[in-house]
Amino acid sequence: MMDMIAGALQEAWLNFSEGFAAFLPRLIAMLAIVAAGWLIAAAVAFVVRTLLALFRFNKLADRTGTTEMLKRAELPAADRLTATMVFWVLWLGFLFSGVGSLGLTGMEQLTSEFVHFIPRLFVAIAILIAGFVLANFAWRATLLTAVNANLPSARLLSGGARFLVSLLAVAMALEQLGIAQHVVVTAFAIAFGAVMLGLAIAFGIGGGGVARRIVDQHFPEKPDTKDDDVSHL
Amino acid sequence: MNGRTSPGSPGDPLWYKDAIFYELHVKAFRDGNGDGMGDFKGLVSRLDYLKELGVDCLWILPMYPSPFRDDGYDIADYYSIHPQYGTMDDFREFLDAAHERGLRVITELVVNHTSDQHPWFQEARQSTDNPRRDWYVWSDTDDRYRGVRIIFLDTEMSNWSWDPVSKAYYWHRFFSHQPDLNFDNPAVREEMWNVMRFWLDMGVDGFRVDAVPYLIEREGTSCENLPETHDVLRFLRERLETHYPGRMLLAEANMWPEDVRPYFGEGDEFHMAFHFPIMPRMFMALRLEDRKPLVEIIERTPEIPAGCQWGIFLRNHDELTLEMVTDEERDYMYQEYARDRVARINLGIRRRLAPLLEGDRRKIELLNGLLLSLPGSPFLYYGDEIGMGDNVYLGDRNGVRTPMQWNGGWNGGFSDADPEQIYQPLISNPVYGYQAVNVDSQRRTPHSLLHWMRRIIQIRQTARAFGRGDIRFLKPANHRILAYLRTYEKETILVVNNLAGTAQAGELDLKDLEGAIPIEMFGGSPFPRIGELPYLLTMAPYQFHWFKLRWL
Amino acid sequence: MPVTSLLSDEMLRQVIAVGQADIAVGIPTLNHGGVIVDIVDAVTRCFRTHFPRERAVLLNVDGGSDDGTPELVLDPARDQRGNAGGGLRTVHRISARYAGLVSRTKEVQVAFAANELINARALAIIDPDCAVSPDSVAALLRPVLTEPCDFVTPVYARSWCEGALVSQLLRPVVRGVYGRSPLEPAAGEWACSARFASDGLPGELWDADLGPAGISLWMGTTALAGGYEARQVGLGLRPAPIRAMRAALPEVFSQVVGALFRSLELHAPYWVESRPPGSVPMIGQPTEAADDPDVPATEPLVESFRAGVRDLEPVLAEILQAETWQAVRALSESTEDVPAFGDALWSAVVYDFAAAYHRGAMHRDHLTKALVTPYLGRTAAFLAGYAGSPAGATAACEALGLEFERAKPHLVERWNPGGTQ
């Protein structure tokens, strides 16, 4: 009996030590891959940043308005951001190939799922950032136009614009992540439709004058009759 | 065409339409007797040169006896030759020699006035009942014809002058020593016809008639261009046409072309008249590098009767007159061509062609090219064919009347007299002096201006369109390019001038001449056929081309 | 290497035909068929009577009119008019379209490019919406021809309450920042030398649509910053605009104030160093406007100002420094009929905006449009302040200029936080 136990233990130990002996190189390999991956990713990110600086990437970003957008979202400058993203994508790639090299069952599927999820996550984050920047932009544009056109409730109007664009961004981000897809889309459609209908009714019935003023403002048929007659230029 | 005569041939009554005229001073051309003054003997000895040059008709400046108070335009005897120029026999010999060589001759006819030394005036002033009294315009007071402008404002106070002999005023539009003849008097008309007949009988081919607008006076008018004046002219022309067909009358009237136009009548007054305003505009267009002044003046020139012709010139024995330009244009001309005030006289510039153009051969060629290709018969001024210079310090306009420069030797080959004896000094500066610029040296140099002039005259005479054709301006977008078509019967000449001192491109719209091949007239080279697209020509500085268009 | 050429083949063909010239007048047009004939005639008369000897070109750059404007410019019948009316030379006329988006800036750029080939010593740009006379065009061109001068702006006799944007904003800022300013830094017509046009051709703002006033402002400040000789000429009363199509105020701000702020950015290396105050030499005398004008009502301005400050709080608070913002808000809440918007506060507001523009605080178009509200407040204060006694208005404008000069160090400080040394 004892022999059997001892044999089993021995076998178990043997199995364990064999397994461990088989696993150890993999572990070491994984650690090596991850470490080397970090180094490589950092190096590539550095090269990318240097190259971007060399080609005045930030100037380009300035001109396209990207810099301003990033500033609004409190993100680093365009070249630094790009380099960071390159680093993370590379390093995460190495990380997962390292984990994969361990050969753990079940891990592979998880890894592949995660790998598939990552881009969607990125896209969702990007959509959210862009959405909020855009919402902010639309809010300010609406506010300024409304104020300069002497429209009443300028803040309400601009707040509405911001809310709508934000809502749209959140809905798109959630859809991208695949979370409660149908509910989100339907809810958004209902909310958006309601606001639009509300606006249409408001313009049609209550805001006819306002609408006419807006239209007049943008498509003047006769000399612009603003309510002040100051000669500016 | 049957019976068609070659341009300028003896049988052609319209010879003056194709002719190239050559204006010369007998006194300045060649001295035949060694007295320091040119004469007909000398002129005869140089007729071969003129024949060689290719001109058709000589215009002799006044050669009549005269006190020379107005360069011979104050005639003291209509029926004779100034003794300094020779005898009547010399003149006859000259006429015959010229005709032998196919050269025609026109002389000056000063009809409006005589010298106060003329026997007619001397007789007329003797007494109020002298038969010649009425040959001039007399008055007891000087207040008739008030308001008539005085032409020589610098020297004359009035158009009337007091004659102390007959105690009366006499009328004169020019100098006080040039009393006006009274053309209201039929006897004067008859006498003037006698004068003309005298010279026509001798063989003169026509007259350049001086001071035409002033023949008749009428109270309350400007006494210029009166209908009665035209009556006198028609009278003379009718006689001429009846008795001497084929002879020619040329009017001098420094006026705008529309004002000169009446002197052609219905083809029953003058055959020719000078077109004064064209001349300064050729110079102006060149300096402005813009065709505008020339195109404008030609487009504003009225049509003239079929038998009539304009006379055009670059320079003559007078100053380059700037009467027929605006004040703005005159200022510009003065600034560009006579910055040195000494070169200015009256309303003009007393310089010769070559110095005006700074001796630039390309500009001289271009202006001569214009002169020979624009509508009208060209008049060359003696010496300009070799690029003679001038001397503005000789007073009046004598600077452009210096002796002809024949060679680099004694007196430039003009005279065997002592240099001090010459009527006025030859040009002797190193640039334009007779040692540098003379006929002999240019004869020996194939690329000289003289040879070039001979060549272009020859070429002009191959096409009647130059003398007789219509003109149509092509107006390429480049205003430095002056291009026109001269068309006569089936002959079409395309003339393209670059008025600029830089290379230029010109796109000519020749759609209506599609299919024609332009043949360059100097070398006979064919150019690409004219198509539907604009015809592109690139032109070197001051370059011009004459193309004969052929449909082959 | 430029990808697209500024000069269309059609324009190049016409330029070749014209060749070299002495003076040129550029006229940008877009559907100006109704007025172009008068302008062409005025410019032609200017050439004929004032510059009869000069080789002159009228240079029409068209944005793609569909009312036949270029055809009217080139109409050969125009030549027949006044044939004897003086002028020795052909008056050349060029009219062509350009490739690309329609913008007034582009049109001026094309005129500059054409002048590179035409080489006119003096180039005037005429806004076809302003009336011009042969004399005024000549007055603009002449200094460039006769004096060592590269840039000329006109001075018009205007009543004190006209052109508030110029007197309250543009002129004081240009004066404060650059050390000197022409009286009309944003006039629709101006003239420059060939050198100025040539140097300006690779300029940085050609892509922006600055409008006629904005271009003028950009060019004028470029002349001041670039060490060019600038002049201003007195032209008497300003002719009424030929066609009354005034752009809306926010649009004007986006073009003109945008041009101002962008110019400040471009010329920062010039003005951050202190520049001694000076003046732009005047040729001729500025005539006084004759009658006492009607002062516009200030109530709508005040109303817009109060509502604007209330609504724009988050925007203005972001642009303005804290104490400036507090002052503006307090002002808008004051119970006076017309809040007394003083020189010091106004200069602080404008310089805060300029600094915010520089640091990219928000979308630049939003920033310039946000300035409309404080501007209305300031204008109301100015108009109300001198409605009874216009005599003091000129002195007040002078004082405002001095205030902007005085406050310039604050702008410099905020422009380069941490200093430049």
CSV table of C-alpha atoms in Angstrom, one decimal, chain A:
chain,number,residue,atom,x,y,z
A,1,MET,CA,0.0,0.0,0.0
A,2,MET,CA,2.7,2.3,1.1
A,3,ASP,CA,4.6,1.2,-2.0
A,4,MET,CA,1.7,2.2,-4.0
A,5,ILE,CA,1.5,5.5,-2.3
A,6,ALA,CA,5.2,6.0,-2.6
A,7,GLY,CA,5.0,4.9,-6.2
A,8,ALA,CA,2.2,7.3,-6.9
A,9,LEU,CA,4.0,10.1,-5.1
A,10,GLN,CA,7.1,9.3,-7.0
A,11,GLU,CA,5.2,9.2,-10.2
A,12,ALA,CA,3.5,12.4,-9.3
A,13,TRP,CA,6.8,14.0,-8.5
A,14,LEU,CA,8.3,12.6,-11.6
A,15,ASN,CA,5.4,13.9,-13.6
A,16,PHE,CA,5.6,17.2,-11.9
A,17,SER,CA,9.3,17.5,-12.3
A,18,GLU,CA,9.0,16.3,-15.9
A,19,GLY,CA,6.2,18.8,-16.4
A,20,PHE,CA,8.1,21.5,-14.7
A,21,ALA,CA,11.2,20.6,-16.6
A,22,ALA,CA,9.2,20.9,-19.8
A,23,PHE,CA,7.4,24.1,-18.6
A,24,LEU,CA,10.5,26.0,-17.3
A,25,PRO,CA,12.1,26.7,-20.7
A,26,ARG,CA,8.7,27.9,-21.9
A,27,LEU,CA,8.4,30.2,-18.9
A,28,ILE,CA,11.9,31.5,-19.5
A,29,ALA,CA,11.1,31.8,-23.1
A,30,MET,CA,8.0,33.8,-22.3
A,31,LEU,CA,9.8,36.1,-19.9
A,32,ALA,CA,12.5,36.6,-22.6
A,33,ILE,CA,9.9,37.3,-25.2
A,34,VAL,CA,8.1,39.8,-23.0
A,35,ALA,CA,11.3,41.5,-21.9
A,36,ALA,CA,12.7,41.6,-25.5
A,37,GLY,CA,9.3,42.7,-26.7
A,38,TRP,CA,9.4,45.6,-24.3
A,39,LEU,CA,12.8,46.6,-25.4
A,40,ILE,CA,11.9,46.3,-29.1
A,41,ALA,CA,8.6,48.2,-28.7
A,42,ALA,CA,10.3,50.9,-26.7
A,43,ALA,CA,13.0,51.2,-29.4
A,44,VAL,CA,10.5,51.3,-32.3
A,45,ALA,CA,8.4,53.9,-30.4
A,46,PHE,CA,11.5,56.0,-30.0
A,47,VAL,CA,12.4,55.7,-33.7
A,48,VAL,CA,8.8,56.5,-34.7
A,49,ARG,CA,8.8,59.6,-32.5
A,50,THR,CA,12.2,60.8,-33.8
A,51,LEU,CA,11.0,60.2,-37.4
A,52,LEU,CA,7.7,62.1,-36.8
A,53,ALA,CA,9.6,65.0,-35.2
A,54,LEU,CA,11.9,64.9,-38.2
A,55,PHE,CA,9.0,65.2,-40.6
A,56,ARG,CA,7.3,67.9,-38.5
A,57,PHE,CA,4.4,65.7,-37.8
A,58,ASN,CA,3.1,68.1,-35.1
A,59,LYS,CA,3.0,70.9,-37.6
A,60,LEU,CA,0.8,68.8,-39.8
A,61,ALA,CA,-1.4,68.0,-36.7
A,62,ASP,CA,-1.6,71.7,-36.0
A,63,ARG,CA,-2.7,72.4,-39.4
A,64,THR,CA,-5.4,69.7,-39.5
A,65,GLY,CA,-6.6,70.8,-36.1
A,66,THR,CA,-5.7,67.5,-34.5
A,67,THR,CA,-3.5,69.2,-31.9
A,68,GLU,CA,-6.3,71.3,-30.7
A,69,MET,CA,-8.5,68.3,-30.4
A,70,LEU,CA,-5.9,66.4,-28.4
A,71,LYS,CA,-5.4,69.4,-26.2
A,72,ARG,CA,-9.1,69.6,-25.5
A,73,ALA,CA,-9.0,65.9,-24.6
A,74,GLU,CA,-6.0,66.5,-22.4
A,75,LEU,CA,-3.9,64.0,-24.4
A,76,PRO,CA,-0.2,64.4,-25.1
A,77,ALA,CA,1.1,65.9,-28.4
A,78,ALA,CA,0.4,64.1,-31.6
A,79,ASP,CA,3.8,62.6,-32.1
A,80,ARG,CA,4.1,61.4,-28.5
A,81,LEU,CA,0.6,59.9,-28.6
A,82,THR,CA,1.4,58.1,-31.8
A,83,ALA,CA,4.6,56.7,-30.4
A,84,THR,CA,2.9,55.6,-27.2
A,85,MET,CA,0.2,53.8,-29.2
A,86,VAL,CA,2.8,52.1,-31.3
A,87,PHE,CA,4.6,51.0,-28.2
A,88,TRP,CA,1.6,49.5,-26.6
A,89,VAL,CA,0.3,47.7,-29.6
A,90,LEU,CA,3.8,46.1,-30.2
A,91,TRP,CA,4.3,45.3,-26.5
A,92,LEU,CA,0.9,43.8,-26.1
A,93,GLY,CA,1.6,41.7,-29.2
A,94,PHE,CA,4.7,40.4,-27.6
A,95,LEU,CA,3.0,39.8,-24.3
A,96,PHE,CA,0.4,37.7,-25.9
A,97,SER,CA,2.8,35.7,-28.0
A,98,GLY,CA,4.8,35.2,-24.8
A,99,VAL,CA,1.8,33.9,-22.9
A,100,GLY,CA,0.9,31.8,-25.9
A,101,SER,CA,4.3,30.2,-25.8
A,102,LEU,CA,3.5,28.8,-22.4
A,103,GLY,CA,1.1,26.5,-24.2
A,104,LEU,CA,-1.5,26.6,-21.4
A,105,THR,CA,-4.8,25.0,-22.5
A,106,GLY,CA,-7.7,27.5,-22.5
A,107,MET,CA,-5.3,30.3,-22.4
A,108,GLU,CA,-5.0,30.2,-26.2
A,109,GLN,CA,-8.7,30.9,-26.7
A,110,LEU,CA,-8.7,33.6,-24.1
A,111,THR,CA,-5.7,35.1,-25.8
A,112,SER,CA,-7.2,35.1,-29.2
A,113,GLU,CA,-10.4,36.5,-27.9
A,114,PHE,CA,-8.5,39.2,-26.1
A,115,VAL,CA,-6.5,39.9,-29.3
A,116,HIS,CA,-9.7,40.2,-31.2
A,117,PHE,CA,-11.2,42.5,-28.6
A,118,ILE,CA,-8.3,44.9,-28.5
A,119,PRO,CA,-8.9,46.7,-31.8
A,120,ARG,CA,-12.6,47.1,-31.0
A,121,LEU,CA,-11.6,48.6,-27.6
A,122,PHE,CA,-9.2,51.0,-29.3
A,123,VAL,CA,-11.9,52.0,-31.8
A,124,ALA,CA,-14.4,52.5,-29.1
A,125,ILE,CA,-12.0,54.6,-27.1
A,126,ALA,CA,-11.2,56.6,-30.2
A,127,ILE,CA,-14.9,57.1,-30.9
A,128,LEU,CA,-15.5,58.3,-27.4
A,129,ILE,CA,-12.6,60.8,-27.5
A,130,ALA,CA,-13.5,62.0,-31.0
A,131,GLY,CA,-17.2,62.2,-29.9
A,132,PHE,CA,-16.5,64.3,-26.9
A,133,VAL,CA,-14.2,66.6,-28.8
A,134,LEU,CA,-16.8,66.9,-31.5
A,135,ALA,CA,-19.6,67.5,-29.0
A,136,ASN,CA,-17.6,70.3,-27.4
A,137,PHE,CA,-16.9,71.8,-30.8
A,138,ALA,CA,-20.6,71.6,-31.8
A,139,TRP,CA,-21.6,73.1,-28.4
A,140,ARG,CA,-19.2,76.1,-28.8
A,141,ALA,CA,-20.1,76.6,-32.5
A,142,THR,CA,-23.8,76.6,-31.8
A,143,LEU,CA,-23.4,78.8,-28.8
A,144,LEU,CA,-21.3,81.4,-30.6
A,145,THR,CA,-23.6,81.4,-33.7
A,146,ALA,CA,-26.7,81.7,-31.5
A,147,VAL,CA,-25.2,84.5,-29.4
A,148,ASN,CA,-23.9,86.4,-32.3
A,149,ALA,CA,-27.3,86.0,-34.1
A,150,ASN,CA,-29.0,87.3,-31.0
A,151,LEU,CA,-31.0,84.1,-30.7
A,152,PRO,CA,-32.8,83.5,-27.4
A,153,SER,CA,-31.8,80.5,-25.3
A,154,ALA,CA,-28.4,80.2,-26.8
A,155,ARG,CA,-27.2,78.0,-24.0
A,156,LEU,CA,-30.1,75.6,-24.2
A,157,LEU,CA,-29.6,75.3,-27.9
A,158,SER,CA,-25.9,74.7,-27.6
A,159,GLY,CA,-26.3,72.3,-24.7
A,160,GLY,CA,-28.7,70.3,-26.8
A,161,ALA,CA,-26.2,70.1,-29.5
A,162,ARG,CA,-23.6,68.9,-27.2
A,163,PHE,CA,-25.9,66.3,-25.6
A,164,LEU,CA,-26.9,64.9,-29.0
A,165,VAL,CA,-23.4,64.5,-30.3
A,166,SER,CA,-22.2,63.0,-27.0
A,167,LEU,CA,-25.1,60.6,-27.0
A,168,LEU,CA,-24.3,59.6,-30.6
A,169,ALA,CA,-20.7,59.0,-29.6
A,170,VAL,CA,-21.6,56.8,-26.6
A,171,ALA,CA,-24.0,54.8,-28.6
A,172,MET,CA,-21.4,54.2,-31.3
A,173,ALA,CA,-18.8,53.3,-28.8
A,174,LEU,CA,-21.1,50.8,-27.0
A,175,GLU,CA,-22.1,49.3,-30.3
A,176,GLN,CA,-18.5,48.9,-31.2
A,177,LEU,CA,-17.9,47.0,-28.0
A,178,GLY,CA,-20.9,44.9,-28.7
A,179,ILE,CA,-22.5,45.7,-25.3
A,180,ALA,CA,-26.3,45.6,-25.3
A,181,GLN,CA,-26.2,46.4,-29.0
A,182,HIS,CA,-29.9,46.5,-29.8
A,183,VAL,CA,-31.0,48.3,-26.7
A,184,VAL,CA,-28.4,51.0,-27.2
A,185,VAL,CA,-29.2,51.6,-30.9
A,186,THR,CA,-32.9,51.6,-30.4
A,187,ALA,CA,-32.7,53.9,-27.4
A,188,PHE,CA,-30.5,56.3,-29.4
A,189,ALA,CA,-32.8,56.2,-32.3
A,190,ILE,CA,-35.8,57.0,-30.1
A,191,ALA,CA,-33.9,59.8,-28.3
A,192,PHE,CA,-32.5,61.4,-31.5
A,193,GLY,CA,-35.8,61.1,-33.3
A,194,ALA,CA,-37.6,62.7,-30.4
A,195,VAL,CA,-35.2,65.6,-30.3
A,196,MET,CA,-35.4,66.2,-34.0
A,197,LEU,CA,-39.1,66.0,-34.0
A,198,GLY,CA,-39.2,68.4,-31.1
A,199,LEU,CA,-37.0,70.8,-33.0
A,200,ALA,CA,-39.0,70.5,-36.1
A,201,ILE,CA,-42.2,71.2,-34.3
A,202,ALA,CA,-40.6,74.0,-32.3
A,203,PHE,CA,-39.3,75.6,-35.5
A,204,GLY,CA,-42.5,75.0,-37.4
A,205,ILE,CA,-44.9,76.3,-34.8
A,206,GLY,CA,-43.2,78.2,-32.0
A,207,GLY,CA,-39.9,79.2,-33.6
A,208,GLY,CA,-41.0,80.4,-37.0
A,209,GLY,CA,-39.6,83.8,-36.4
A,210,VAL,CA,-36.4,82.4,-35.1
A,211,ALA,CA,-36.1,80.1,-38.0
A,212,ARG,CA,-36.7,82.9,-40.4
A,213,ARG,CA,-34.1,85.0,-38.7
A,214,ILE,CA,-31.6,82.2,-39.0
A,215,VAL,CA,-32.4,81.7,-42.6
A,216,ASP,CA,-32.2,85.4,-43.3
A,217,GLN,CA,-28.9,85.5,-41.6
A,218,HIS,CA,-27.4,82.9,-43.8
A,219,PHE,CA,-29.1,83.7,-47.1
A,220,PRO,CA,-29.5,87.4,-47.1
A,221,GLU,CA,-31.6,88.6,-50.1
A,222,LYS,CA,-31.3,92.2,-49.3
A,223,PRO,CA,-28.8,94.2,-47.4
A,224,ASP,CA,-28.3,92.6,-44.1
A,225,THR,CA,-30.6,94.2,-41.6
A,226,LYS,CA,-29.0,93.5,-38.3
A,227,ASP,CA,-30.6,95.3,-35.4
A,228,ASP,CA,-27.7,97.6,-35.1
A,229,ASP,CA,-26.8,100.0,-37.9
A,230,VAL,CA,-23.2,100.6,-36.8
A,231,SER,CA,-20.7,100.8,-39.6
A,232,HIS,CA,-18.0,98.5,-38.6
A,233,LEU,CA,-15.3,98.6,-41.3
